[in-house]
């Protein structure tokens, strides 16, 4: 019975992430104001395709970090995906790659989020497992080894 309830919650959050209006990325300092200061789960889209799922105790603060390679794994993973031969040094790609990533973000990257008070890691993990064969850029590490849906 408990597993069925978990699956219902994960499916509900997933549906909201996929259907909520997408927030186009912008380097404007006010862009993070589109996000709640509450805890939640967020999804990153490359145009219409979900390419990353994350969780945070404060969505607004986490969104302030997505534009910096040093601070956010999605940006590092996207850079490695787009420019596989590039090397990260001191938390950054070479300047030309950083500039190319900035342009790519502006042209292609969108976000959605769902406020979730607890169970964020479990939801993130289950969605990562579900989408791992569909090109999602998350890495399934030690903290994300939760049972599949």
mmCIF file of N, CA, C and O in Angstrom, residues 72-139:
data_model
loop_
_atom_site.group_PDB
_atom_site.id
_atom_site.type_symbol
_atom_site.label_atom_id
_atom_site.label_comp_id
_atom_site.label_asym_id
_atom_site.label_seq_id
_atom_site.Cartn_x
_atom_site.Cartn_y
_atom_site.Cartn_z
ATOM 1 N N UNK A 72 26.738 24.412 -10.319
ATOM 2 C CA UNK A 72 25.613 23.542 -10.678
ATOM 3 C C UNK A 72 26.028 22.414 -11.611
ATOM 4 O O UNK A 72 26.605 22.645 -12.666
ATOM 5 N N UNK A 73 25.691 21.195 -11.215
ATOM 6 C CA UNK A 73 26.085 20.020 -11.991
ATOM 7 C C UNK A 73 25.405 19.977 -13.355
ATOM 8 O O UNK A 73 25.978 19.449 -14.306
ATOM 9 N N UNK A 74 24.185 20.547 -13.486
ATOM 10 C CA UNK A 74 23.550 20.532 -14.804
ATOM 11 C C UNK A 74 24.408 21.270 -15.825
ATOM 12 O O UNK A 74 24.627 20.794 -16.924
ATOM 13 N N UNK A 75 24.919 22.426 -15.456
ATOM 14 C CA UNK A 75 25.737 23.204 -16.403
ATOM 15 C C UNK A 75 27.014 22.430 -16.763
ATOM 16 O O UNK A 75 27.415 22.401 -17.924
ATOM 17 N N UNK A 76 27.635 21.792 -15.792
ATOM 18 C CA UNK A 76 28.827 20.993 -16.082
ATOM 19 C C UNK A 76 28.481 19.831 -17.018
ATOM 20 O O UNK A 76 29.204 19.551 -17.977
ATOM 21 N N UNK A 77 27.390 19.153 -16.732
ATOM 22 C CA UNK A 77 27.007 18.002 -17.547
ATOM 23 C C UNK A 77 26.604 18.424 -18.954
ATOM 24 O O UNK A 77 26.924 17.749 -19.925
ATOM 25 N N UNK A 78 25.896 19.549 -19.074
ATOM 26 C CA UNK A 78 25.523 20.052 -20.392
ATOM 27 C C UNK A 78 26.778 20.426 -21.186
ATOM 28 O O UNK A 78 26.893 20.091 -22.364
ATOM 29 N N UNK A 79 27.714 21.104 -20.532
ATOM 30 C CA UNK A 79 28.959 21.467 -21.198
ATOM 31 C C UNK A 79 29.712 20.249 -21.696
ATOM 32 O O UNK A 79 30.197 20.219 -22.836
ATOM 33 N N UNK A 80 29.798 19.213 -20.862
ATOM 34 C CA UNK A 80 30.481 17.972 -21.258
ATOM 35 C C UNK A 80 29.722 17.257 -22.379
ATOM 36 O O UNK A 80 30.321 16.632 -23.256
ATOM 37 N N UNK A 81 28.395 17.362 -22.354
ATOM 38 C CA UNK A 81 27.566 16.747 -23.392
ATOM 39 C C UNK A 81 27.758 17.454 -24.737
ATOM 40 O O UNK A 81 27.914 16.808 -25.773
ATOM 41 N N UNK A 82 27.748 18.783 -24.706
ATOM 42 C CA UNK A 82 27.875 19.559 -25.944
ATOM 43 C C UNK A 82 29.313 19.642 -26.448
ATOM 44 O O UNK A 82 29.545 19.698 -27.650
ATOM 45 N N UNK A 83 30.249 19.672 -25.517
ATOM 46 C CA UNK A 83 31.671 19.837 -25.850
ATOM 47 C C UNK A 83 32.477 18.753 -25.114
ATOM 48 O O UNK A 83 33.168 19.040 -24.140
ATOM 49 N N UNK A 84 32.375 17.512 -25.574
ATOM 50 C CA UNK A 84 32.947 16.375 -24.830
ATOM 51 C C UNK A 84 34.456 16.436 -24.616
ATOM 52 O O UNK A 84 34.964 15.822 -23.678
ATOM 53 N N UNK A 85 35.169 17.160 -25.439
ATOM 54 C CA UNK A 85 36.622 17.236 -25.278
ATOM 55 C C UNK A 85 37.062 18.385 -24.384
ATOM 56 O O UNK A 85 38.258 18.551 -24.135
ATOM 57 N N UNK A 86 36.109 19.175 -23.906
ATOM 58 C CA UNK A 86 36.458 20.327 -23.075
ATOM 59 C C UNK A 86 36.879 19.873 -21.678
ATOM 60 O O UNK A 86 36.473 18.824 -21.196
ATOM 61 N N UNK A 87 37.697 20.692 -21.053
ATOM 62 C CA UNK A 87 38.229 20.379 -19.729
ATOM 63 C C UNK A 87 37.802 21.466 -18.751
ATOM 64 O O UNK A 87 37.866 22.658 -19.057
ATOM 65 N N UNK A 88 37.371 21.042 -17.575
ATOM 66 C CA UNK A 88 37.016 21.980 -16.520
ATOM 67 C C UNK A 88 38.246 22.189 -15.646
ATOM 68 O O UNK A 88 38.845 21.227 -15.175
ATOM 69 N N UNK A 89 38.608 23.453 -15.459
ATOM 70 C CA UNK A 89 39.723 23.799 -14.576
ATOM 71 C C UNK A 89 39.252 24.899 -13.629
ATOM 72 O O UNK A 89 38.634 25.871 -14.062
ATOM 73 N N UNK A 90 39.513 24.704 -12.357
ATOM 74 C CA UNK A 90 39.094 25.658 -11.327
ATOM 75 C C UNK A 90 37.593 25.938 -11.397
ATOM 76 O O UNK A 90 37.145 27.064 -11.208
ATOM 77 N N UNK A 91 36.831 24.892 -11.685
ATOM 78 C CA UNK A 91 35.380 24.998 -11.670
ATOM 79 C C UNK A 91 34.761 25.633 -12.892
ATOM 80 O O UNK A 91 33.561 25.922 -12.895
ATOM 81 N N UNK A 92 35.534 25.840 -13.950
ATOM 82 C CA UNK A 92 35.002 26.467 -15.163
ATOM 83 C C UNK A 92 35.551 25.778 -16.401
ATOM 84 O O UNK A 92 36.614 25.176 -16.381
ATOM 85 N N UNK A 93 34.793 25.937 -17.490
ATOM 86 C CA UNK A 93 35.281 25.550 -18.801
ATOM 87 C C UNK A 93 36.141 26.697 -19.325
ATOM 88 O O UNK A 93 36.098 27.806 -18.782
ATOM 89 N N UNK A 94 36.863 26.480 -20.403
ATOM 90 C CA UNK A 94 37.581 27.601 -21.030
ATOM 91 C C UNK A 94 36.590 28.708 -21.407
ATOM 92 O O UNK A 94 35.405 28.436 -21.644
ATOM 93 N N UNK A 95 37.042 29.960 -21.476
ATOM 94 C CA UNK A 95 36.131 31.087 -21.740
ATOM 95 C C UNK A 95 35.237 30.927 -22.972
ATOM 96 O O UNK A 95 34.067 31.298 -22.933
ATOM 97 N N UNK A 96 35.767 30.368 -24.070
ATOM 98 C CA UNK A 96 34.932 30.216 -25.265
ATOM 99 C C UNK A 96 33.793 29.225 -25.032
ATOM 100 O O UNK A 96 32.675 29.425 -25.519
ATOM 101 N N UNK A 97 34.042 28.180 -24.268
ATOM 102 C CA UNK A 97 32.994 27.200 -23.948
ATOM 103 C C UNK A 97 31.983 27.816 -22.990
ATOM 104 O O UNK A 97 30.767 27.629 -23.144
ATOM 105 N N UNK A 98 32.450 28.563 -21.997
ATOM 106 C CA UNK A 98 31.530 29.250 -21.074
ATOM 107 C C UNK A 98 30.598 30.186 -21.842
ATOM 108 O O UNK A 98 29.392 30.208 -21.604
ATOM 109 N N UNK A 99 31.143 30.932 -22.787
ATOM 110 C CA UNK A 99 30.323 31.847 -23.592
ATOM 111 C C UNK A 99 29.333 31.076 -24.461
ATOM 112 O O UNK A 99 28.172 31.456 -24.582
ATOM 113 N N UNK A 100 29.779 29.975 -25.045
ATOM 114 C CA UNK A 100 28.882 29.143 -25.857
ATOM 115 C C UNK A 100 27.760 28.559 -24.994
ATOM 116 O O UNK A 100 26.596 28.511 -25.429
ATOM 117 N N UNK A 101 28.083 28.144 -23.769
ATOM 118 C CA UNK A 101 27.052 27.633 -22.856
ATOM 119 C C UNK A 101 26.058 28.733 -22.498
ATOM 120 O O UNK A 101 24.844 28.486 -22.419
ATOM 121 N N UNK A 102 26.540 29.945 -22.265
ATOM 122 C CA UNK A 102 25.638 31.069 -21.980
ATOM 123 C C UNK A 102 24.645 31.262 -23.120
ATOM 124 O O UNK A 102 23.438 31.407 -22.892
ATOM 125 N N UNK A 103 25.132 31.260 -24.343
ATOM 126 C CA UNK A 103 24.252 31.416 -25.511
ATOM 127 C C UNK A 103 23.278 30.252 -25.614
ATOM 128 O O UNK A 103 22.096 30.438 -25.907
ATOM 129 N N UNK A 104 23.770 29.047 -25.365
ATOM 130 C CA UNK A 104 22.914 27.863 -25.435
ATOM 131 C C UNK A 104 21.793 27.956 -24.402
ATOM 132 O O UNK A 104 20.633 27.669 -24.698
ATOM 133 N N UNK A 105 22.141 28.349 -23.183
ATOM 134 C CA UNK A 105 21.137 28.526 -22.130
ATOM 135 C C UNK A 105 20.044 29.482 -22.598
ATOM 136 O O UNK A 105 18.852 29.188 -22.475
ATOM 137 N N UNK A 106 20.439 30.626 -23.094
ATOM 138 C CA UNK A 106 19.469 31.651 -23.505
ATOM 139 C C UNK A 106 18.580 31.151 -24.636
ATOM 140 O O UNK A 106 17.376 31.415 -24.650
ATOM 141 N N UNK A 107 19.126 30.413 -25.559
ATOM 142 C CA UNK A 107 18.363 29.953 -26.719
ATOM 143 C C UNK A 107 17.505 28.722 -26.455
ATOM 144 O O UNK A 107 16.473 28.543 -27.099
ATOM 145 N N UNK A 108 17.912 27.862 -25.508
ATOM 146 C CA UNK A 108 17.289 26.536 -25.423
ATOM 147 C C UNK A 108 16.767 26.094 -24.065
ATOM 148 O O UNK A 108 16.021 25.125 -23.999
ATOM 149 N N UNK A 109 17.180 26.729 -22.974
ATOM 150 C CA UNK A 109 16.933 26.147 -21.659
ATOM 151 C C UNK A 109 15.722 26.780 -20.962
ATOM 152 O O UNK A 109 15.573 27.999 -20.908
ATOM 153 N N UNK A 110 14.881 25.885 -20.416
ATOM 154 C CA UNK A 110 13.657 26.253 -19.692
ATOM 155 C C UNK A 110 13.604 25.455 -18.396
ATOM 156 O O UNK A 110 14.178 24.372 -18.307
ATOM 157 N N UNK A 111 12.851 25.959 -17.441
ATOM 158 C CA UNK A 111 12.710 25.304 -16.145
ATOM 159 C C UNK A 111 11.245 25.216 -15.750
ATOM 160 O O UNK A 111 10.433 26.057 -16.148
ATOM 161 N N UNK A 112 10.924 24.218 -14.956
ATOM 162 C CA UNK A 112 9.653 24.156 -14.227
ATOM 163 C C UNK A 112 9.976 23.685 -12.824
ATOM 164 O O UNK A 112 11.062 23.157 -12.574
ATOM 165 N N UNK A 113 9.027 23.864 -11.925
ATOM 166 C CA UNK A 113 9.243 23.401 -10.554
ATOM 167 C C UNK A 113 7.921 23.061 -9.903
ATOM 168 O O UNK A 113 6.855 23.497 -10.338
ATOM 169 N N UNK A 114 8.022 22.277 -8.836
ATOM 170 C CA UNK A 114 6.876 21.927 -7.998
ATOM 171 C C UNK A 114 7.343 22.049 -6.557
ATOM 172 O O UNK A 114 8.389 21.487 -6.190
ATOM 173 N N UNK A 115 6.606 22.784 -5.753
ATOM 174 C CA UNK A 115 6.916 22.888 -4.336
ATOM 175 C C UNK A 115 6.583 21.554 -3.683
ATOM 176 O O UNK A 115 5.482 21.018 -3.852
ATOM 177 N N UNK A 116 7.568 20.984 -2.977
ATOM 178 C CA UNK A 116 7.415 19.698 -2.302
ATOM 179 C C UNK A 116 8.107 19.828 -0.950
ATOM 180 O O UNK A 116 9.301 20.097 -0.890
ATOM 181 N N UNK A 117 7.352 19.645 0.125
ATOM 182 C CA UNK A 117 7.903 19.845 1.459
ATOM 183 C C UNK A 117 8.822 18.721 1.931
ATOM 184 O O UNK A 117 9.785 18.968 2.644
ATOM 185 N N UNK A 118 8.520 17.487 1.555
ATOM 186 C CA UNK A 118 9.369 16.372 1.971
ATOM 187 C C UNK A 118 9.330 15.307 0.887
ATOM 188 O O UNK A 118 8.446 15.298 0.042
ATOM 189 N N UNK A 119 10.323 14.442 0.902
ATOM 190 C CA UNK A 119 10.391 13.390 -0.112
ATOM 191 C C UNK A 119 11.009 13.859 -1.426
ATOM 192 O O UNK A 119 10.908 13.170 -2.429
ATOM 193 N N UNK A 120 11.672 15.020 -1.407
ATOM 194 C CA UNK A 120 12.240 15.571 -2.639
ATOM 195 C C UNK A 120 13.295 14.650 -3.241
ATOM 196 O O UNK A 120 13.304 14.401 -4.449
ATOM 197 N N UNK A 121 14.189 14.148 -2.416
ATOM 198 C CA UNK A 121 15.262 13.284 -2.910
ATOM 199 C C UNK A 121 14.699 12.002 -3.524
ATOM 200 O O UNK A 121 15.157 11.549 -4.569
ATOM 201 N N UNK A 122 13.682 11.452 -2.896
ATOM 202 C CA UNK A 122 13.061 10.231 -3.420
ATOM 203 C C UNK A 122 12.407 10.494 -4.776
ATOM 204 O O UNK A 122 12.528 9.682 -5.694
ATOM 205 N N UNK A 123 11.722 11.630 -4.890
ATOM 206 C CA UNK A 123 11.080 11.980 -6.165
ATOM 207 C C UNK A 123 12.141 12.194 -7.232
ATOM 208 O O UNK A 123 12.043 11.658 -8.342
ATOM 209 N N UNK A 124 13.174 12.980 -6.898
ATOM 210 C CA UNK A 124 14.263 13.225 -7.844
ATOM 211 C C UNK A 124 14.866 11.907 -8.306
ATOM 212 O O UNK A 124 15.057 11.673 -9.510
ATOM 213 N N UNK A 125 15.169 11.030 -7.379
ATOM 214 C CA UNK A 125 15.810 9.761 -7.704
ATOM 215 C C UNK A 125 14.934 8.897 -8.610
ATOM 216 O O UNK A 125 15.409 8.339 -9.598
ATOM 217 N N UNK A 126 13.686 8.799 -8.276
ATOM 218 C CA UNK A 126 12.786 7.962 -9.084
ATOM 219 C C UNK A 126 12.639 8.513 -10.506
ATOM 220 O O UNK A 126 12.605 7.743 -11.465
ATOM 221 N N UNK A 127 12.575 9.840 -10.631
ATOM 222 C CA UNK A 127 12.475 10.423 -11.970
ATOM 223 C C UNK A 127 13.778 10.256 -12.744
ATOM 224 O O UNK A 127 13.761 10.003 -13.955
ATOM 225 N N UNK A 128 14.903 10.357 -12.064
ATOM 226 C CA UNK A 128 16.191 10.124 -12.721
ATOM 227 C C UNK A 128 16.257 8.706 -13.276
ATOM 228 O O UNK A 128 16.661 8.496 -14.422
ATOM 229 N N UNK A 129 15.842 7.742 -12.477
ATOM 230 C CA UNK A 129 15.850 6.355 -12.921
ATOM 231 C C UNK A 129 14.891 6.152 -14.090
ATOM 232 O O UNK A 129 15.227 5.463 -15.058
ATOM 233 N N UNK A 130 13.738 6.763 -14.010
ATOM 234 C CA UNK A 130 12.734 6.600 -15.066
ATOM 235 C C UNK A 130 13.226 7.143 -16.402
ATOM 236 O O UNK A 130 12.990 6.550 -17.449
ATOM 237 N N UNK A 131 13.915 8.283 -16.370
ATOM 238 C CA UNK A 131 14.322 8.950 -17.604
ATOM 239 C C UNK A 131 15.773 8.687 -18.010
ATOM 240 O O UNK A 131 16.253 9.261 -18.980
ATOM 241 N N UNK A 132 16.465 7.806 -17.302
ATOM 242 C CA UNK A 132 17.896 7.605 -17.564
ATOM 243 C C UNK A 132 18.185 7.129 -18.979
ATOM 244 O O UNK A 132 19.249 7.421 -19.515
ATOM 245 N N UNK A 133 17.277 6.443 -19.618
ATOM 246 C CA UNK A 133 17.492 5.969 -20.989
ATOM 247 C C UNK A 133 16.931 6.914 -22.039
ATOM 248 O O UNK A 133 16.911 6.595 -23.218
ATOM 249 N N UNK A 134 16.461 8.069 -21.586
ATOM 250 C CA UNK A 134 15.870 9.041 -22.506
ATOM 251 C C UNK A 134 16.729 10.297 -22.630
ATOM 252 O O UNK A 134 16.241 11.347 -23.019
ATOM 253 N N UNK A 135 17.993 10.194 -22.257
ATOM 254 C CA UNK A 135 18.908 11.295 -22.455
ATOM 255 C C UNK A 135 19.008 12.284 -21.310
ATOM 256 O O UNK A 135 19.602 13.349 -21.461
ATOM 257 N N UNK A 136 18.466 11.950 -20.153
ATOM 258 C CA UNK A 136 18.582 12.856 -19.011
ATOM 259 C C UNK A 136 20.056 12.935 -18.606
ATOM 260 O O UNK A 136 20.782 11.951 -18.673
ATOM 261 N N UNK A 137 20.521 14.118 -18.241
ATOM 262 C CA UNK A 137 21.935 14.342 -17.962
ATOM 263 C C UNK A 137 22.329 14.089 -16.509
ATOM 264 O O UNK A 137 23.506 14.200 -16.174
ATOM 265 N N UNK A 138 21.390 13.750 -15.663
ATOM 266 C CA UNK A 138 21.717 13.438 -14.271
ATOM 267 C C UNK A 138 22.618 12.215 -14.194
ATOM 268 O O UNK A 138 22.524 11.312 -15.022
ATOM 269 N N UNK A 139 23.450 12.189 -13.176
ATOM 270 C CA UNK A 139 24.227 10.995 -12.856
ATOM 271 C C UNK A 139 23.572 10.330 -11.662
ATOM 272 O O UNK A 139 23.242 10.997 -10.682
#
